[in-house]
């Protein structure tokens, strides 16, 4: 038991250390993060609650929000697919599969891919794309997660992610780690839960490739045209620390409720506070959920935080050993069309 408590304490100390280090740097490096796609949310359930459910998220959807929740997967195996219509007509596709191995824990594989569509290829020689050429960036993140319930109250998880970005003839790759802990029944209060995550910890990324080469003609002398390479700068990953609380209970034999809140510290952005709630009704094999949430960035100037409130719903149905969960989320967005997410999760 002492080792398990020690692990929890270590993660909490790391989280606090990252917060202290990054607070002094905040506001000075906004917009300089590499791999910002790591912050794009997935899954309808947790996004509909505003991303506040750090302490209560579970199953495959927890891989993005708090990998410790993966260890509380309710089935022997799960599969999940999620699609989001993101800003500027970018589609975000996410898929994950996971399996429980008893006392050993839960292992899962996840893939997030962005679809930018076809973009006109313009160059110095063809600024209007009269040649009719197009390209499509390829942004893919592959993750391997492991989580385990250390006790009835404490679970911990880790995700290792490989990041790949390619834009025409240049590309970048990177590696990141996520850590998370959940504590259920905090201070002996049933339904009171705590979650802590440290995400996107890894080395800097930079682009390389043949697209960085340029031709140059000397202004003096008789030297021929030469090729030189523009050296790209490297940038940090958007590391974040999140701390969340959740409180859940029942209003009747077939009605449940869940309130959640979280604080997010981003080393390359402003602090964010999130609130969310969920109400569920169970009718034999059918489960119905309603959800809403809100993210607040107090330090942001007007129109600087483009994301607004969220809401959504979910339907679950259990039949012949197969648990089907369909979730939908809607998030308000300034200047762009709203984000909409549809996700389906299967439990076996």
Coordinates of C-alpha atoms in Angstrom, one line a residue:
X1 CA 0.0 0.0 0.0
X2 CA 2.9 2.4 0.8
X3 CA 4.3 2.0 -2.7
X4 CA 0.9 2.9 -4.3
X5 CA 0.6 6.0 -2.1
X6 CA 4.2 6.9 -3.0
X7 CA 3.4 6.7 -6.7
X8 CA 0.4 8.9 -6.3
X9 CA 2.5 11.5 -4.3
X10 CA 5.2 11.4 -7.0
X11 CA 2.8 12.2 -9.8
X12 CA 1.2 15.0 -7.7
X13 CA 4.6 16.5 -7.0
X14 CA 5.6 16.4 -10.7
X15 CA 2.3 18.1 -11.6
X16 CA 3.0 20.9 -9.1
X17 CA 6.6 21.3 -10.3
X18 CA 5.4 21.7 -13.9
X19 CA 2.8 24.3 -12.8
X20 CA 5.4 26.4 -10.9
X21 CA 7.9 26.2 -13.8
X22 CA 5.4 27.2 -16.5
X23 CA 3.5 30.0 -14.7
X24 CA 6.5 32.3 -15.1
X25 CA 6.8 31.5 -18.8
X26 CA 3.1 31.9 -19.5
X27 CA 1.9 34.8 -21.7
X28 CA 5.4 35.2 -23.2
X29 CA 5.3 32.3 -25.7
X30 CA 1.7 32.0 -26.7
X31 CA 1.4 30.5 -30.2
X32 CA 4.8 28.9 -30.3
X33 CA 3.8 25.3 -29.5
X34 CA 4.7 22.4 -31.8
X35 CA 2.1 19.7 -32.5
X36 CA -0.9 21.7 -31.4
X37 CA -3.1 18.8 -32.6
X38 CA -2.2 17.0 -29.3
X39 CA -4.7 19.4 -27.6
X40 CA -7.6 18.7 -29.9
X41 CA -10.2 16.8 -27.9
X42 CA -11.8 13.5 -28.9
X43 CA -15.0 11.7 -27.8
X44 CA -18.5 13.1 -27.4
X45 CA -19.0 12.4 -23.7
X46 CA -16.2 14.4 -22.1
X47 CA -16.2 17.2 -24.6
X48 CA -19.9 17.8 -24.0
X49 CA -19.0 18.3 -20.4
X50 CA -16.5 21.0 -21.4
X51 CA -13.5 18.7 -20.8
X52 CA -14.0 19.0 -17.1
X53 CA -14.2 15.3 -16.3
X54 CA -10.5 14.7 -15.5
X55 CA -11.5 13.0 -12.3
X56 CA -14.4 10.8 -13.7
X57 CA -13.5 9.9 -17.3
X58 CA -13.2 6.2 -17.9
X59 CA -12.7 3.6 -20.7
X60 CA -11.1 4.3 -24.0
X61 CA -12.3 8.0 -24.1
X62 CA -10.1 8.6 -21.0
X63 CA -6.9 8.0 -23.1
X64 CA -7.0 11.7 -24.2
X65 CA -8.3 13.2 -21.0
X66 CA -6.7 11.2 -18.2
X67 CA -5.1 7.8 -19.0
X68 CA -5.7 6.7 -15.4
X69 CA -9.4 6.4 -16.3
X70 CA -8.5 3.6 -18.8
X71 CA -7.9 1.3 -15.9
X72 CA -11.6 1.7 -14.9
X73 CA -12.8 0.3 -18.2
X74 CA -16.2 -1.4 -17.5
X75 CA -15.7 -4.2 -20.0
X76 CA -13.1 -6.9 -20.9
X77 CA -12.6 -5.2 -24.3
X78 CA -13.7 -1.9 -25.9
X79 CA -13.5 -0.3 -29.3
X80 CA -14.1 3.3 -30.1
X81 CA -14.4 5.6 -33.1
X82 CA -14.8 9.4 -33.0
X83 CA -15.2 12.1 -35.7
X84 CA -15.0 15.8 -35.1
X85 CA -15.7 18.7 -37.5
X86 CA -13.0 21.1 -36.3
X87 CA -12.2 24.7 -37.3
X88 CA -11.5 25.6 -40.9
X89 CA -13.2 22.4 -42.2
X90 CA -10.6 20.2 -40.6
X91 CA -11.8 16.7 -39.8
X92 CA -10.4 14.9 -36.7
X93 CA -10.7 11.1 -36.8
X94 CA -9.9 9.1 -33.7
X95 CA -9.9 5.3 -33.1
X96 CA -8.9 3.2 -30.2
X97 CA -9.1 -0.4 -29.0
X98 CA -8.3 -1.7 -25.5
X99 CA -8.4 -4.9 -23.5
X100 CA -8.3 -5.8 -19.9
X101 CA -5.8 -8.4 -18.7
X102 CA -7.1 -8.9 -15.2
X103 CA -4.8 -7.9 -12.4
X104 CA -2.1 -6.8 -14.9
X105 CA -4.2 -3.9 -16.0
X106 CA -5.6 -2.5 -19.3
X107 CA -3.6 -1.9 -22.5
X108 CA -4.9 0.2 -25.4
X109 CA -3.8 1.4 -28.8
X110 CA -5.1 4.8 -30.2
X111 CA -4.7 6.7 -33.4
X112 CA -5.7 10.4 -34.1
X113 CA -5.5 11.7 -37.7
X114 CA -6.3 15.1 -39.1
X115 CA -7.8 15.5 -42.6
X116 CA -7.2 19.0 -44.1
X117 CA -8.6 18.2 -47.5
X118 CA -6.8 19.4 -50.7
X119 CA -5.0 22.7 -50.5
X120 CA -3.8 24.6 -53.6
X121 CA -0.1 24.4 -54.0
X122 CA 1.3 27.9 -54.6
X123 CA 5.0 28.7 -55.1
X124 CA 7.1 31.7 -55.9
X125 CA 7.0 30.8 -59.6
X126 CA 3.2 29.9 -59.5
X127 CA 1.5 32.1 -56.9
X128 CA -1.9 31.6 -58.4
X129 CA -1.6 27.9 -58.8
X130 CA -2.3 28.0 -62.5
X131 CA -0.8 24.5 -62.7
X132 CA -3.7 23.1 -60.7
X133 CA -1.5 21.3 -58.2
X134 CA -2.7 20.4 -54.7
X135 CA -1.3 18.9 -51.5
X136 CA -2.8 17.6 -48.2
X137 CA -0.9 17.7 -44.9
X138 CA -0.7 14.5 -43.0
X139 CA -0.9 14.8 -39.2
X140 CA -1.1 11.5 -37.3
X141 CA -0.5 10.7 -33.6
X142 CA -0.3 7.0 -32.5
X143 CA -0.5 6.2 -28.8
X144 CA 0.1 3.1 -26.6
X145 CA -1.5 3.3 -23.2
X146 CA -1.3 1.3 -20.0
X147 CA -3.5 1.8 -16.9
X148 CA -4.2 -0.1 -13.7
X149 CA -6.4 0.2 -10.7
X150 CA -3.8 0.1 -7.9
X151 CA -6.5 -0.1 -5.2
X152 CA -10.3 0.2 -5.1
X153 CA -9.7 4.0 -4.8
X154 CA -6.6 4.8 -6.8
X155 CA -5.8 4.2 -10.5
X156 CA -2.9 5.3 -12.6
X157 CA -2.1 5.4 -16.3
X158 CA 0.5 6.3 -18.9
X159 CA 0.4 6.9 -22.6
X160 CA 3.4 7.0 -25.0
X161 CA 2.7 8.9 -28.2
X162 CA 4.5 9.1 -31.5
X163 CA 3.8 12.3 -33.5
X164 CA 4.1 12.6 -37.2
X165 CA 3.5 15.7 -39.3
X166 CA 4.1 16.1 -43.1
X167 CA 3.4 19.1 -45.2
X168 CA 4.3 18.6 -48.9
X169 CA 8.1 18.1 -48.9
X170 CA 8.8 18.8 -45.2
X171 CA 8.1 16.7 -42.2
X172 CA 8.6 16.6 -38.4
X173 CA 8.3 13.8 -35.8
X174 CA 8.2 13.7 -32.1
X175 CA 7.5 11.7 -28.9
X176 CA 5.4 12.5 -25.9
X177 CA 4.3 11.0 -22.6
X178 CA 1.1 11.5 -20.6
X179 CA 0.7 10.5 -17.0
X180 CA -2.5 10.4 -14.9
X181 CA -3.9 9.5 -11.5
X182 CA -7.5 9.2 -10.3
X183 CA -8.6 9.0 -6.7
X184 CA -12.2 7.9 -6.1
X185 CA -13.8 8.4 -2.7
X186 CA -11.5 11.3 -1.8
X187 CA -11.1 11.8 2.0
X188 CA -13.6 9.0 2.5
X189 CA -16.5 10.8 0.8
X190 CA -18.3 8.4 -1.6
X191 CA -18.8 10.0 -5.0
X192 CA -16.1 12.6 -4.5
X193 CA -13.2 12.1 -7.0
X194 CA -9.9 13.7 -7.8
X195 CA -7.9 13.5 -11.1
X196 CA -4.4 14.8 -11.9
X197 CA -2.7 14.6 -15.3
X198 CA 0.6 15.7 -16.8
X199 CA 0.4 15.6 -20.6
X200 CA 2.6 16.0 -23.7
X201 CA 6.0 15.8 -22.0
X202 CA 8.7 15.3 -24.6
X203 CA 11.5 16.8 -26.6
X204 CA 11.2 19.7 -29.0
X205 CA 10.1 19.2 -32.7
X206 CA 11.3 20.8 -35.9
X207 CA 10.7 20.4 -39.6
X208 CA 13.2 19.0 -42.1
X209 CA 13.1 17.8 -45.7
X210 CA 13.8 18.7 -49.3
X211 CA 11.2 21.5 -49.2
X212 CA 13.6 23.6 -47.1
X213 CA 16.2 23.9 -50.0
X214 CA 16.3 27.1 -52.0
X215 CA 18.2 28.2 -55.1
X216 CA 20.4 31.3 -54.9
X217 CA 22.2 33.3 -57.6
X218 CA 25.3 35.3 -56.5
X219 CA 25.1 39.1 -57.0
X220 CA 28.8 39.4 -57.8
X221 CA 31.3 37.2 -59.6
X222 CA 30.9 34.3 -62.0
X223 CA 29.7 31.6 -59.6
X224 CA 26.9 29.4 -60.8
X225 CA 23.5 29.1 -59.1
X226 CA 23.8 27.3 -55.8
X227 CA 21.4 25.4 -53.5
X228 CA 21.2 26.1 -49.8
X229 CA 19.0 24.8 -46.9
X230 CA 17.0 26.9 -44.6
X231 CA 17.4 25.5 -41.1
X232 CA 14.0 25.3 -39.3
X233 CA 13.6 26.3 -35.7
X234 CA 12.6 23.8 -33.1
X235 CA 9.6 24.3 -30.8
X236 CA 8.3 22.8 -27.5
X237 CA 5.3 20.6 -27.2
X238 CA 2.2 22.0 -25.6
X239 CA 2.8 20.4 -22.1
X240 CA -0.1 20.8 -19.7
X241 CA -1.0 20.0 -16.2
X242 CA -4.7 19.4 -15.2
X243 CA -6.3 19.0 -11.8
X244 CA -9.9 18.1 -11.6
X245 CA -12.6 17.3 -9.0
X246 CA -15.9 15.4 -9.6
X247 CA -18.9 14.6 -7.5
X248 CA -21.5 12.1 -8.5
X249 CA -24.6 10.7 -6.9
X250 CA -28.1 9.3 -7.5
X251 CA -31.5 11.1 -7.5
X252 CA -33.6 8.0 -7.8
X253 CA -33.1 4.3 -8.4
X254 CA -32.7 4.9 -12.2
X255 CA -31.3 8.5 -12.2
X256 CA -27.7 9.6 -11.8
X257 CA -25.9 13.0 -11.8
X258 CA -22.3 14.1 -12.1
X259 CA -20.8 17.5 -11.6
X260 CA -17.1 18.2 -12.5
X261 CA -14.6 21.0 -12.6
X262 CA -11.0 21.3 -13.6
X263 CA -8.0 23.6 -13.8
X264 CA -5.6 23.5 -16.8
X265 CA -2.2 25.1 -16.9
X266 CA -0.6 25.2 -20.3
X267 CA 3.1 26.0 -20.6
X268 CA 2.5 27.9 -23.9
X269 CA -1.0 29.3 -23.3
X270 CA -3.2 30.8 -20.6
X271 CA -4.8 29.1 -17.6
X272 CA -8.2 27.6 -18.2
X273 CA -11.1 26.7 -15.9
X274 CA -13.7 24.1 -16.9
X275 CA -17.1 23.2 -15.5
X276 CA -19.5 20.5 -16.6
X277 CA -22.3 18.3 -15.6
X278 CA -24.2 15.2 -16.7
X279 CA -27.6 13.6 -15.9
X280 CA -28.4 10.0 -16.8
X281 CA -31.5 7.9 -16.8
X282 CA -31.6 4.1 -17.0
X283 CA -34.6 2.3 -18.4
X284 CA -33.9 -1.5 -18.5
X285 CA -31.4 -1.9 -21.3
X286 CA -31.5 1.7 -22.5
X287 CA -29.4 4.6 -21.0
X288 CA -30.0 8.3 -21.8
X289 CA -27.6 11.1 -20.9
X290 CA -27.8 14.9 -21.1
X291 CA -24.6 17.0 -20.7
X292 CA -23.4 20.6 -20.7
X293 CA -20.1 22.4 -20.0
X294 CA -18.2 25.6 -20.2
X295 CA -14.5 26.5 -20.5
X296 CA -13.3 29.9 -19.2
X297 CA -9.9 31.7 -19.8
X298 CA -10.0 34.7 -17.5
X299 CA -6.7 36.2 -18.8
X300 CA -7.7 36.1 -22.4
X301 CA -8.5 39.3 -24.2
X302 CA -11.8 39.8 -26.1
X303 CA -12.1 37.4 -29.0
X304 CA -8.8 35.7 -28.0
X305 CA -10.5 32.5 -26.7
X306 CA -12.6 31.3 -29.6
X307 CA -14.2 28.3 -27.9
X308 CA -17.5 28.7 -26.0
X309 CA -20.0 26.5 -24.2
X310 CA -20.7 22.9 -24.9
X311 CA -23.6 20.5 -24.7
X312 CA -24.5 17.1 -25.9
X313 CA -26.3 13.8 -25.2
X314 CA -25.7 10.1 -25.2
X315 CA -27.5 6.8 -25.8
X316 CA -26.4 3.5 -24.4
X317 CA -27.9 0.1 -25.2
X318 CA -27.0 -3.3 -23.8
X319 CA -27.9 -6.4 -25.8
X320 CA -26.5 -10.0 -25.8
X321 CA -23.2 -9.1 -24.1
X322 CA -22.6 -6.1 -26.4
X323 CA -22.7 -2.6 -24.9
X324 CA -23.2 0.2 -27.5
X325 CA -22.7 3.8 -26.5
X326 CA -23.4 6.7 -29.0
X327 CA -22.4 10.2 -27.9
X328 CA -22.8 13.6 -29.5
X329 CA -21.2 16.9 -28.5
X330 CA -21.6 20.5 -29.8
X331 CA -19.1 23.3 -29.0
X332 CA -19.6 27.0 -29.9
X333 CA -16.8 28.6 -31.8
X334 CA -16.1 32.2 -32.7
X335 CA -15.3 33.1 -36.4
X336 CA -15.8 29.4 -37.5
X337 CA -18.5 26.9 -37.7
X338 CA -19.3 25.1 -34.4
X339 CA -17.4 21.9 -33.5
X340 CA -19.5 18.8 -33.6
X341 CA -18.4 15.4 -32.4
X342 CA -20.0 12.0 -32.9
X343 CA -18.4 9.0 -31.2
X344 CA -19.4 5.4 -30.8
X345 CA -18.0 3.0 -28.3
X346 CA -18.5 -0.8 -28.1
X347 CA -18.0 -2.8 -25.0
X348 CA -17.6 -6.6 -25.0

